[in-house]
PDB file of N, CA and C in Angstrom:
ATOM      1  N   UNK A   1      97.786  73.224 209.643  1.00 40.00           N
ATOM      2  CA  UNK A   1      96.892  73.160 210.879  1.00 40.00           C
ATOM      3  C   UNK A   1      96.874  74.445 211.566  1.00 40.00           C
ATOM      4  N   UNK A   2      95.826  74.742 212.236  1.00 42.00           N
ATOM      5  CA  UNK A   2      95.750  76.103 212.802  1.00 42.00           C
ATOM      6  C   UNK A   2      95.173  75.829 214.263  1.00 42.00           C
ATOM      7  N   UNK A   3      95.576  76.741 215.139  1.00 41.00           N
ATOM      8  CA  UNK A   3      95.054  76.631 216.465  1.00 41.00           C
ATOM      9  C   UNK A   3      93.750  77.386 216.671  1.00 41.00           C
ATOM     10  N   UNK A   4      92.762  76.773 217.131  1.00 42.00           N
ATOM     11  CA  UNK A   4      91.457  77.291 217.352  1.00 42.00           C
ATOM     12  C   UNK A   4      91.263  77.536 218.815  1.00 42.00           C
ATOM     13  N   UNK A   5      91.077  78.733 219.276  1.00 39.00           N
ATOM     14  CA  UNK A   5      90.978  78.936 220.710  1.00 39.00           C
ATOM     15  C   UNK A   5      89.563  78.496 221.201  1.00 39.00           C
ATOM     16  N   UNK A   6      89.578  78.163 222.431  1.00 38.00           N
ATOM     17  CA  UNK A   6      88.366  77.797 223.103  1.00 38.00           C
ATOM     18  C   UNK A   6      87.627  79.076 223.500  1.00 38.00           C
ATOM     19  N   UNK A   7      86.267  79.174 223.251  1.00 38.00           N
ATOM     20  CA  UNK A   7      85.618  80.465 223.660  1.00 38.00           C
ATOM     21  C   UNK A   7      85.770  80.722 225.214  1.00 38.00           C
ATOM     22  N   UNK A   8      85.801  79.757 226.011  1.00 36.00           N
ATOM     23  CA  UNK A   8      85.732  80.057 227.470  1.00 36.00           C
ATOM     24  C   UNK A   8      87.138  80.409 227.932  1.00 36.00           C
ATOM     25  N   UNK A   9      88.177  80.256 227.232  1.00 38.00           N
ATOM     26  CA  UNK A   9      89.587  80.556 227.703  1.00 38.00           C
ATOM     27  C   UNK A   9      90.009  81.992 227.419  1.00 38.00           C
ATOM     28  N   UNK A  10      89.544  82.446 226.335  1.00 38.00           N
ATOM     29  CA  UNK A  10      89.959  83.899 226.001  1.00 38.00           C
ATOM     30  C   UNK A  10      91.282  83.995 225.428  1.00 38.00           C
ATOM     31  N   UNK A  11      91.992  82.807 225.326  1.00 38.00           N
ATOM     32  CA  UNK A  11      93.395  82.828 224.704  1.00 38.00           C
ATOM     33  C   UNK A  11      93.440  81.889 223.513  1.00 38.00           C
ATOM     34  N   UNK A  12      94.460  82.035 222.751  1.00 39.00           N
ATOM     35  CA  UNK A  12      94.551  81.216 221.612  1.00 39.00           C
ATOM     36  C   UNK A  12      95.392  79.901 221.941  1.00 39.00           C
ATOM     37  N   UNK A  13      94.778  79.103 222.762  1.00 39.00           N
ATOM     38  CA  UNK A  13      95.402  77.869 223.151  1.00 39.00           C
ATOM     39  C   UNK A  13      94.430  76.677 223.095  1.00 39.00           C
ATOM     40  N   UNK A  14      93.552  76.727 222.170  1.00 37.00           N
ATOM     41  CA  UNK A  14      92.540  75.660 222.069  1.00 37.00           C
ATOM     42  C   UNK A  14      93.003  74.458 221.240  1.00 37.00           C
ATOM     43  N   UNK A  15      91.998  73.987 220.368  1.00 35.00           N
ATOM     44  CA  UNK A  15      92.185  72.879 219.596  1.00 35.00           C
ATOM     45  C   UNK A  15      93.114  73.081 218.427  1.00 35.00           C
ATOM     46  N   UNK A  16      93.749  72.061 217.980  1.00 40.00           N
ATOM     47  CA  UNK A  16      94.569  72.172 216.825  1.00 40.00           C
ATOM     48  C   UNK A  16      93.881  71.456 215.617  1.00 40.00           C
ATOM     49  N   UNK A  17      93.853  72.038 214.522  1.00 40.00           N
ATOM     50  CA  UNK A  17      93.143  71.386 213.391  1.00 40.00           C
ATOM     51  C   UNK A  17      94.081  71.520 212.219  1.00 40.00           C
ATOM     52  N   UNK A  18      93.943  70.584 211.216  1.00 46.00           N
ATOM     53  CA  UNK A  18      94.761  70.624 210.068  1.00 46.00           C
ATOM     54  C   UNK A  18      93.873  71.463 208.988  1.00 46.00           C
ATOM     55  N   UNK A  19      94.621  72.076 208.033  1.00 51.00           N
ATOM     56  CA  UNK A  19      93.962  72.761 207.039  1.00 51.00           C
ATOM     57  C   UNK A  19      93.048  71.882 206.229  1.00 51.00           C
ATOM     58  N   UNK A  20      93.376  70.591 206.085  1.00 50.00           N
ATOM     59  CA  UNK A  20      92.612  69.747 205.343  1.00 50.00           C
ATOM     60  C   UNK A  20      91.264  69.391 206.050  1.00 50.00           C
ATOM     61  N   UNK A  21      91.145  69.711 207.399  1.00 48.00           N
ATOM     62  CA  UNK A  21      89.958  69.468 208.065  1.00 48.00           C
ATOM     63  C   UNK A  21      89.207  70.710 208.245  1.00 48.00           C
ATOM     64  N   UNK A  22      89.519  71.775 207.494  1.00 53.00           N
ATOM     65  CA  UNK A  22      88.729  73.034 207.607  1.00 53.00           C
ATOM     66  C   UNK A  22      87.551  72.869 206.609  1.00 53.00           C
ATOM     67  N   UNK A  23      86.488  73.395 206.931  1.00 52.00           N
ATOM     68  CA  UNK A  23      85.328  73.480 205.943  1.00 52.00           C
ATOM     69  C   UNK A  23      84.772  74.860 205.824  1.00 52.00           C
ATOM     70  N   UNK A  24      84.286  75.174 204.741  1.00 54.00           N
ATOM     71  CA  UNK A  24      83.637  76.516 204.494  1.00 54.00           C
ATOM     72  C   UNK A  24      82.358  76.648 205.133  1.00 54.00           C
ATOM     73  N   UNK A  25      82.099  77.790 205.775  1.00 56.00           N
ATOM     74  CA  UNK A  25      80.763  78.144 206.395  1.00 56.00           C
ATOM     75  C   UNK A  25      80.558  79.584 205.910  1.00 56.00           C
ATOM     76  N   UNK A  26      79.819  79.720 204.831  1.00 60.00           N
ATOM     77  CA  UNK A  26      79.645  80.955 204.272  1.00 60.00           C
ATOM     78  C   UNK A  26      80.998  81.419 203.668  1.00 60.00           C
ATOM     79  N   UNK A  27      81.523  82.607 204.022  1.00 57.00           N
ATOM     80  CA  UNK A  27      82.777  82.985 203.612  1.00 57.00           C
ATOM     81  C   UNK A  27      83.978  82.700 204.509  1.00 57.00           C
ATOM     82  N   UNK A  28      83.739  81.996 205.573  1.00 56.00           N
ATOM     83  CA  UNK A  28      84.760  81.647 206.576  1.00 56.00           C
ATOM     84  C   UNK A  28      85.105  80.190 206.588  1.00 56.00           C
ATOM     85  N   UNK A  29      86.274  79.953 207.068  1.00 56.00           N
ATOM     86  CA  UNK A  29      86.737  78.541 207.282  1.00 56.00           C
ATOM     87  C   UNK A  29      86.532  78.187 208.760  1.00 56.00           C
ATOM     88  N   UNK A  30      85.921  77.027 209.019  1.00 55.00           N
ATOM     89  CA  UNK A  30      85.789  76.569 210.427  1.00 55.00           C
ATOM     90  C   UNK A  30      86.320  75.204 210.545  1.00 55.00           C
ATOM     91  N   UNK A  31      86.755  74.813 211.771  1.00 50.00           N
ATOM     92  CA  UNK A  31      87.356  73.587 212.042  1.00 50.00           C
ATOM     93  C   UNK A  31      86.329  72.491 211.886  1.00 50.00           C
ATOM     94  N   UNK A  32      86.747  71.394 211.261  1.00 46.00           N
ATOM     95  CA  UNK A  32      85.763  70.238 211.093  1.00 46.00           C
ATOM     96  C   UNK A  32      86.210  69.145 212.114  1.00 46.00           C
ATOM     97  N   UNK A  33      87.478  68.798 212.198  1.00 44.00           N
ATOM     98  CA  UNK A  33      87.964  67.770 213.095  1.00 44.00           C
ATOM     99  C   UNK A  33      89.339  68.099 213.692  1.00 44.00           C
ATOM    100  N   UNK A  34      89.676  67.682 214.882  1.00 43.00           N
ATOM    101  CA  UNK A  34      90.905  67.978 215.530  1.00 43.00           C
ATOM    102  C   UNK A  34      91.991  67.124 214.754  1.00 43.00           C
ATOM    103  N   UNK A  35      93.200  67.525 214.882  1.00 45.00           N
ATOM    104  CA  UNK A  35      94.376  66.848 214.378  1.00 45.00           C
ATOM    105  C   UNK A  35      95.632  67.248 215.161  1.00 45.00           C
ATOM    106  N   UNK A  36      96.651  66.508 215.078  1.00 49.00           N
ATOM    107  CA  UNK A  36      97.919  66.843 215.703  1.00 49.00           C
ATOM    108  C   UNK A  36      98.505  68.098 215.220  1.00 49.00           C
ATOM    109  N   UNK A  37      99.290  68.739 215.966  1.00 59.00           N
ATOM    110  CA  UNK A  37      99.923  70.000 215.613  1.00 59.00           C
ATOM    111  C   UNK A  37     100.980  69.954 214.494  1.00 59.00           C
ATOM    112  N   UNK A  38     100.940  70.879 213.679  1.00 86.00           N
ATOM    113  CA  UNK A  38     101.933  71.031 212.543  1.00 86.00           C
ATOM    114  C   UNK A  38     102.478  72.519 212.488  1.00 86.00           C
ATOM    115  N   UNK A  39     101.562  73.394 212.870  1.00 92.00           N
ATOM    116  CA  UNK A  39     101.882  74.801 212.788  1.00 92.00           C
ATOM    117  C   UNK A  39     101.697  75.407 214.247  1.00 92.00           C
ATOM    118  N   UNK A  40     102.795  75.344 215.032  1.00 94.00           N
ATOM    119  CA  UNK A  40     102.595  75.746 216.456  1.00 94.00           C
ATOM    120  C   UNK A  40     102.541  77.228 216.686  1.00 94.00           C
ATOM    121  N   UNK A  41     102.951  78.040 215.610  1.00 96.00           N
ATOM    122  CA  UNK A  41     103.000  79.443 215.685  1.00 96.00           C
ATOM    123  C   UNK A  41     101.950  80.204 214.995  1.00 96.00           C
ATOM    124  N   UNK A  42     100.969  79.475 214.390  1.00 95.00           N
ATOM    125  CA  UNK A  42      99.874  80.097 213.739  1.00 95.00           C
ATOM    126  C   UNK A  42      98.611  79.845 214.507  1.00 95.00           C
ATOM    127  N   UNK A  43      97.828  80.932 214.759  1.00 94.00           N
ATOM    128  CA  UNK A  43      96.667  80.839 215.581  1.00 94.00           C
ATOM    129  C   UNK A  43      95.474  81.371 214.773  1.00 94.00           C
ATOM    130  N   UNK A  44      94.332  80.709 215.028  1.00 93.00           N
ATOM    131  CA  UNK A  44      93.080  81.248 214.407  1.00 93.00           C
ATOM    132  C   UNK A  44      92.071  81.259 215.535  1.00 93.00           C
ATOM    133  N   UNK A  45      91.610  82.495 215.751  1.00 93.00           N
ATOM    134  CA  UNK A  45      90.625  82.700 216.829  1.00 93.00           C
ATOM    135  C   UNK A  45      89.497  83.517 216.216  1.00 93.00           C
ATOM    136  N   UNK A  46      88.315  83.029 216.245  1.00 93.00           N
ATOM    137  CA  UNK A  46      87.136  83.641 215.580  1.00 93.00           C
ATOM    138  C   UNK A  46      86.895  85.034 216.196  1.00 93.00           C
ATOM    139  N   UNK A  47      87.314  85.270 217.479  1.00 94.00           N
ATOM    140  CA  UNK A  47      87.057  86.453 218.188  1.00 94.00           C
ATOM    141  C   UNK A  47      88.177  87.494 217.879  1.00 94.00           C
ATOM    142  N   UNK A  48      89.216  87.058 217.208  1.00 93.00           N
ATOM    143  CA  UNK A  48      90.413  88.055 216.919  1.00 93.00           C
ATOM    144  C   UNK A  48      90.533  88.063 215.405  1.00 93.00           C
ATOM    145  N   UNK A  49      90.574  89.240 214.870  1.00 94.00           N
ATOM    146  CA  UNK A  49      90.747  89.445 213.464  1.00 94.00           C
ATOM    147  C   UNK A  49      89.761  88.637 212.568  1.00 94.00           C
ATOM    148  N   UNK A  50      88.660  88.431 213.089  1.00 93.00           N
ATOM    149  CA  UNK A  50      87.590  87.708 212.487  1.00 93.00           C
ATOM    150  C   UNK A  50      88.018  86.314 212.049  1.00 93.00           C
ATOM    151  N   UNK A  51      88.870  85.696 212.737  1.00 93.00           N
ATOM    152  CA  UNK A  51      89.237  84.297 212.395  1.00 93.00           C
ATOM    153  C   UNK A  51      90.354  84.147 211.400  1.00 93.00           C
ATOM    154  N   UNK A  52      91.012  85.191 211.019  1.00 95.00           N
ATOM    155  CA  UNK A  52      92.036  85.204 210.069  1.00 95.00           C
ATOM    156  C   UNK A  52      93.333  84.588 210.695  1.00 95.00           C
ATOM    157  N   UNK A  53      93.936  83.648 210.084  1.00 95.00           N
ATOM    158  CA  UNK A  53      95.239  83.022 210.611  1.00 95.00           C
ATOM    159  C   UNK A  53      96.304  84.146 210.971  1.00 95.00           C
ATOM    160  N   UNK A  54      96.638  84.167 212.176  1.00 97.00           N
ATOM    161  CA  UNK A  54      97.637  85.133 212.671  1.00 97.00           C
ATOM    162  C   UNK A  54      98.902  84.503 213.193  1.00 97.00           C
ATOM    163  N   UNK A  55      99.903  85.220 213.523  1.00 97.00           N
ATOM    164  CA  UNK A  55     101.133  84.757 214.162  1.00 97.00           C
ATOM    165  C   UNK A  55     101.038  84.784 215.699  1.00 97.00           C
ATOM    166  N   UNK A  56     101.142  83.594 216.321  1.00 95.00           N
ATOM    167  CA  UNK A  56     101.184  83.385 217.776  1.00 95.00           C
ATOM    168  C   UNK A  56     100.109  84.349 218.563  1.00 95.00           C
ATOM    169  N   UNK A  57      99.005  84.498 218.027  1.00 93.00           N
ATOM    170  CA  UNK A  57      97.883  85.214 218.740  1.00 93.00           C
ATOM    171  C   UNK A  57      98.080  86.702 218.698  1.00 93.00           C
ATOM    172  N   UNK A  58      99.111  87.116 217.981  1.00 95.00           N
ATOM    173  CA  UNK A  58      99.313  88.573 217.729  1.00 95.00           C
ATOM    174  C   UNK A  58      98.302  89.052 216.674  1.00 95.00           C
ATOM    175  N   UNK A  59      98.095  90.267 216.481  1.00 95.00           N
ATOM    176  CA  UNK A  59      97.212  90.720 215.556  1.00 95.00           C
ATOM    177  C   UNK A  59      97.980  90.985 214.170  1.00 95.00           C
ATOM    178  N   UNK A  60      98.885  90.056 213.841  1.00 97.00           N
ATOM    179  CA  UNK A  60      99.673  90.121 212.630  1.00 97.00           C
ATOM    180  C   UNK A  60      99.235  88.963 211.775  1.00 97.00           C
ATOM    181  N   UNK A  61      98.394  89.151 210.673  1.00 97.00           N
ATOM    182  CA  UNK A  61      97.998  88.052 209.933  1.00 97.00           C
ATOM    183  C   UNK A  61      99.157  87.389 209.162  1.00 97.00           C
ATOM    184  N   UNK A  62      98.928  86.107 208.873  1.00 97.00           N
ATOM    185  CA  UNK A  62      99.961  85.349 208.041  1.00 97.00           C
ATOM    186  C   UNK A  62     100.021  86.067 206.727  1.00 97.00           C
ATOM    187  N   UNK A  63      98.852  86.456 206.193  1.00 97.00           N
ATOM    188  CA  UNK A  63      98.894  87.118 204.831  1.00 97.00           C
ATOM    189  C   UNK A  63      99.733  88.399 204.808  1.00 97.00           C
ATOM    190  N   UNK A  64      99.773  89.032 205.922  1.00 97.00           N
ATOM    191  CA  UNK A  64     100.584  90.307 205.976  1.00 97.00           C
ATOM    192  C   UNK A  64     102.162  89.921 205.831  1.00 97.00           C
ATOM    193  N   UNK A  65     102.524  88.917 206.501  1.00 98.00           N
ATOM    194  CA  UNK A  65     103.907  88.533 206.450  1.00 98.00           C
ATOM    195  C   UNK A  65     104.270  87.936 205.092  1.00 98.00           C
ATOM    196  N   UNK A  66     103.436  87.103 204.559  1.00 97.00           N
ATOM    197  CA  UNK A  66     103.676  86.549 203.283  1.00 97.00           C
ATOM    198  C   UNK A  66     103.705  87.715 202.187  1.00 97.00           C
ATOM    199  N   UNK A  67     102.818  88.620 202.354  1.00 98.00           N
ATOM    200  CA  UNK A  67     102.780  89.785 201.392  1.00 98.00           C
ATOM    201  C   UNK A  67     104.031  90.523 201.471  1.00 98.00           C
ATOM    202  N   UNK A  68     104.641  90.709 202.627  1.00 98.00           N
ATOM    203  CA  UNK A  68     105.933  91.469 202.774  1.00 98.00           C
ATOM    204  C   UNK A  68     106.978  90.717 202.066  1.00 98.00           C
ATOM    205  N   UNK A  69     107.019  89.387 202.210  1.00 97.00           N
ATOM    206  CA  UNK A  69     108.032  88.514 201.466  1.00 97.00           C
ATOM    207  C   UNK A  69     107.796  88.727 200.081  1.00 97.00           C
ATOM    208  N   UNK A  70     106.542  88.649 199.577  1.00 97.00           N
ATOM    209  CA  UNK A  70     106.229  88.820 198.056  1.00 97.00           C
ATOM    210  C   UNK A  70     106.647  90.134 197.564  1.00 97.00           C
ATOM    211  N   UNK A  71     106.604  91.114 198.439  1.00 98.00           N
ATOM    212  CA  UNK A  71     107.054  92.494 198.007  1.00 98.00           C
ATOM    213  C   UNK A  71     108.519  92.795 198.038  1.00 98.00           C
ATOM    214  N   UNK A  72     109.298  91.561 198.393  1.00 98.00           N
ATOM    215  CA  UNK A  72     110.695  91.696 198.357  1.00 98.00           C
ATOM    216  C   UNK A  72     111.396  92.078 199.593  1.00 98.00           C
ATOM    217  N   UNK A  73     110.704  92.159 200.680  1.00 98.00           N
ATOM    218  CA  UNK A  73     111.305  92.471 202.009  1.00 98.00           C
ATOM    219  C   UNK A  73     112.137  91.221 202.498  1.00 98.00           C
ATOM    220  N   UNK A  74     113.245  91.488 203.126  1.00 97.00           N
ATOM    221  CA  UNK A  74     114.006  90.404 203.770  1.00 97.00           C
ATOM    222  C   UNK A  74     113.510  90.054 205.056  1.00 97.00           C
ATOM    223  N   UNK A  75     113.832  88.911 205.597  1.00 97.00           N
ATOM    224  CA  UNK A  75     113.383  88.477 206.952  1.00 97.00           C
ATOM    225  C   UNK A  75     113.810  89.593 207.924  1.00 97.00           C
ATOM    226  N   UNK A  76     115.010  90.105 207.849  1.00 97.00           N
ATOM    227  CA  UNK A  76     115.417  91.122 208.817  1.00 97.00           C
ATOM    228  C   UNK A  76     114.580  92.389 208.716  1.00 97.00           C
ATOM    229  N   UNK A  77     114.160  92.726 207.553  1.00 98.00           N
ATOM    230  CA  UNK A  77     113.369  94.011 207.321  1.00 98.00           C
ATOM    231  C   UNK A  77     111.958  93.726 208.000  1.00 98.00           C
ATOM    232  N   UNK A  78     111.448  92.558 207.715  1.00 98.00           N
ATOM    233  CA  UNK A  78     110.193  92.208 208.326  1.00 98.00           C
ATOM    234  C   UNK A  78     110.228  92.258 209.858  1.00 98.00           C
ATOM    235  N   UNK A  79     111.306  91.633 210.456  1.00 98.00           N
ATOM    236  CA  UNK A  79     111.438  91.621 211.865  1.00 98.00           C
ATOM    237  C   UNK A  79     111.683  93.060 212.380  1.00 98.00           C
ATOM    238  N   UNK A  80     112.228  93.936 211.636  1.00 98.00           N
ATOM    239  CA  UNK A  80     112.389  95.281 212.108  1.00 98.00           C
ATOM    240  C   UNK A  80     111.109  95.959 212.040  1.00 98.00           C
ATOM    241  N   UNK A  81     110.327  95.747 211.038  1.00 97.00           N
ATOM    242  CA  UNK A  81     108.893  96.441 210.846  1.00 97.00           C
ATOM    243  C   UNK A  81     107.999  95.885 211.943  1.00 97.00           C
ATOM    244  N   UNK A  82     108.117  94.633 212.347  1.00 97.00           N
ATOM    245  CA  UNK A  82     107.225  94.055 213.390  1.00 97.00           C
ATOM    246  C   UNK A  82     108.098  93.356 214.475  1.00 97.00           C
ATOM    247  N   UNK A  83     108.558  94.238 215.465  1.00 97.00           N
ATOM    248  CA  UNK A  83     109.480  93.708 216.459  1.00 97.00           C
ATOM    249  C   UNK A  83     108.977  92.575 217.243  1.00 97.00           C
ATOM    250  N   UNK A  84     107.620  92.366 217.356  1.00 97.00           N
ATOM    251  CA  UNK A  84     107.039  91.203 218.104  1.00 97.00           C
ATOM    252  C   UNK A  84     107.319  89.867 217.382  1.00 97.00           C
ATOM    253  N   UNK A  85     107.632  89.918 216.129  1.00 98.00           N
ATOM    254  CA  UNK A  85     107.864  88.689 215.402  1.00 98.00           C
ATOM    255  C   UNK A  85     109.260  88.094 215.602  1.00 98.00           C
ATOM    256  N   UNK A  86     109.355  86.819 215.402  1.00 97.00           N
ATOM    257  CA  UNK A  86     110.650  86.158 215.463  1.00 97.00           C
ATOM    258  C   UNK A  86     110.864  85.577 214.055  1.00 97.00           C
ATOM    259  N   UNK A  87     112.106  85.211 213.850  1.00 97.00           N
ATOM    260  CA  UNK A  87     112.522  84.636 212.565  1.00 97.00           C
ATOM    261  C   UNK A  87     111.689  83.397 212.245  1.00 97.00           C
ATOM    262  N   UNK A  88     111.484  82.563 213.296  1.00 97.00           N
ATOM    263  CA  UNK A  88     110.669  81.326 213.090  1.00 97.00           C
ATOM    264  C   UNK A  88     109.192  81.597 212.668  1.00 97.00           C
ATOM    265  N   UNK A  89     108.710  82.799 213.190  1.00 98.00           N
ATOM    266  CA  UNK A  89     107.327  83.167 212.753  1.00 98.00           C
ATOM    267  C   UNK A  89     107.264  83.331 211.343  1.00 98.00           C
ATOM    268  N   UNK A  90     108.198  84.059 210.685  1.00 97.00           N
ATOM    269  CA  UNK A  90     108.264  84.249 209.198  1.00 97.00           C
ATOM    270  C   UNK A  90     108.315  83.040 208.524  1.00 97.00           C
ATOM    271  N   UNK A  91     109.276  82.101 208.939  1.00 96.00           N
ATOM    272  CA  UNK A  91     109.387  80.832 208.254  1.00 96.00           C
ATOM    273  C   UNK A  91     108.073  80.019 208.313  1.00 96.00           C
ATOM    274  N   UNK A  92     107.431  79.994 209.454  1.00 97.00           N
ATOM    275  CA  UNK A  92     106.258  79.170 209.608  1.00 97.00           C
ATOM    276  C   UNK A  92     105.156  79.799 208.869  1.00 97.00           C
ATOM    277  N   UNK A  93     105.035  81.143 208.769  1.00 97.00           N
ATOM    278  CA  UNK A  93     104.076  81.787 207.954  1.00 97.00           C
ATOM    279  C   UNK A  93     104.086  81.399 206.468  1.00 97.00           C
ATOM    280  N   UNK A  94     105.377  81.248 205.979  1.00 96.00           N
ATOM    281  CA  UNK A  94     105.553  80.821 204.567  1.00 96.00           C
ATOM    282  C   UNK A  94     105.067  79.362 204.352  1.00 96.00           C
ATOM    283  N   UNK A  95     105.495  78.486 205.382  1.00 95.00           N
ATOM    284  CA  UNK A  95     105.083  77.068 205.314  1.00 95.00           C
ATOM    285  C   UNK A  95     103.615  76.913 205.389  1.00 95.00           C
ATOM    286  N   UNK A  96     102.984  77.720 206.189  1.00 94.00           N
ATOM    287  CA  UNK A  96     101.472  77.741 206.330  1.00 94.00           C
ATOM    288  C   UNK A  96     100.775  78.063 205.022  1.00 94.00           C
ATOM    289  N   UNK A  97     101.331  79.188 204.439  1.00 93.00           N
ATOM    290  CA  UNK A  97     100.738  79.628 203.168  1.00 93.00           C
ATOM    291  C   UNK A  97     100.893  78.558 202.089  1.00 93.00           C
ATOM    292  N   UNK A  98     102.114  77.945 202.022  1.00 92.00           N
ATOM    293  CA  UNK A  98     102.269  76.959 201.022  1.00 92.00           C
ATOM    294  C   UNK A  98     101.287  75.745 201.206  1.00 92.00           C
ATOM    295  N   UNK A  99     101.131  75.352 202.433  1.00 90.00           N
ATOM    296  CA  UNK A  99     100.223  74.285 202.791  1.00 90.00           C
ATOM    297  C   UNK A  99      98.762  74.651 202.410  1.00 90.00           C
ATOM    298  N   UNK A 100      98.394  75.950 202.617  1.00 88.00           N
ATOM    299  CA  UNK A 100      96.975  76.456 202.360  1.00 88.00           C
ATOM    300  C   UNK A 100      96.741  76.304 200.880  1.00 88.00           C
ATOM    301  N   UNK A 101      97.787  76.745 200.103  1.00 86.00           N
ATOM    302  CA  UNK A 101      97.632  76.667 198.709  1.00 86.00           C
ATOM    303  C   UNK A 101      97.544  75.247 198.174  1.00 86.00           C
ATOM    304  N   UNK A 102      98.293  74.315 198.758  1.00 85.00           N
ATOM    305  CA  UNK A 102      98.226  72.935 198.415  1.00 85.00           C
ATOM    306  C   UNK A 102      96.811  72.313 198.638  1.00 85.00           C
ATOM    307  N   UNK A 103      96.147  72.897 199.612  1.00 70.00           N
ATOM    308  CA  UNK A 103      94.838  72.264 200.040  1.00 70.00           C
ATOM    309  C   UNK A 103      93.731  72.784 199.198  1.00 70.00           C
ATOM    310  N   UNK A 104      93.921  73.672 198.261  1.00 71.00           N
ATOM    311  CA  UNK A 104      92.841  74.232 197.489  1.00 71.00           C
ATOM    312  C   UNK A 104      93.032  73.993 195.945  1.00 71.00           C
ATOM    313  N   UNK A 105      91.933  73.924 195.257  1.00 69.00           N
ATOM    314  CA  UNK A 105      92.025  74.001 193.777  1.00 69.00           C
ATOM    315  C   UNK A 105      92.022  75.441 193.399  1.00 69.00           C
ATOM    316  N   UNK A 106      93.006  75.856 192.649  1.00 62.00           N
ATOM    317  CA  UNK A 106      93.039  77.211 192.205  1.00 62.00           C
ATOM    318  C   UNK A 106      92.826  77.383 190.718  1.00 62.00           C
ATOM    319  N   UNK A 107      92.056  78.314 190.192  1.00 70.00           N
ATOM    320  CA  UNK A 107      91.734  78.503 188.825  1.00 70.00           C
ATOM    321  C   UNK A 107      93.066  79.011 188.137  1.00 70.00           C
ATOM    322  N   UNK A 108      93.418  78.364 187.070  1.00 69.00           N
ATOM    323  CA  UNK A 108      94.594  78.736 186.353  1.00 69.00           C
ATOM    324  C   UNK A 108      94.220  79.009 184.969  1.00 69.00           C
ATOM    325  N   UNK A 109      94.727  80.024 184.339  1.00 74.00           N
ATOM    326  CA  UNK A 109      94.463  80.298 182.940  1.00 74.00           C
ATOM    327  C   UNK A 109      95.445  79.485 182.125  1.00 74.00           C
ATOM    328  N   UNK A 110      95.070  79.009 180.945  1.00 72.00           N
ATOM    329  CA  UNK A 110      95.902  78.213 180.168  1.00 72.00           C
ATOM    330  C   UNK A 110      96.787  79.119 179.406  1.00 72.00           C
ATOM    331  N   UNK A 111      97.975  78.631 179.183  1.00 74.00           N
ATOM    332  CA  UNK A 111      99.012  79.330 178.395  1.00 74.00           C
ATOM    333  C   UNK A 111      98.978  78.909 176.929  1.00 74.00           C
ATOM    334  N   UNK A 112      98.815  79.919 176.021  1.00 67.00           N
ATOM    335  CA  UNK A 112      98.634  79.526 174.692  1.00 67.00           C
ATOM    336  C   UNK A 112      99.873  79.770 173.898  1.00 67.00           C
TER     337      UNK A 112
END
């Protein structure tokens, strides 16, 4: 689920949607229906970072944090590189990424 900010508020405190209720509009994901919260630290604001899922309204994309983990950085190294992040932000970014992958069909090549 991701937090969608309300245009009038100017903050990332709007509707909560599940990843399963996101639909494609061109090359962007847009909310289809509201749902209860599951990812309280992940925000999606179309006016910030072009709607890319970020950590707590900061301009730190979930993909950046996940990429740092994939590159072998420890949680402490990530927190040192981005002092605005908290340990729970890193954990939730990984859970969000795992859920996002579960929600999509991914092309896999067969192993011969």
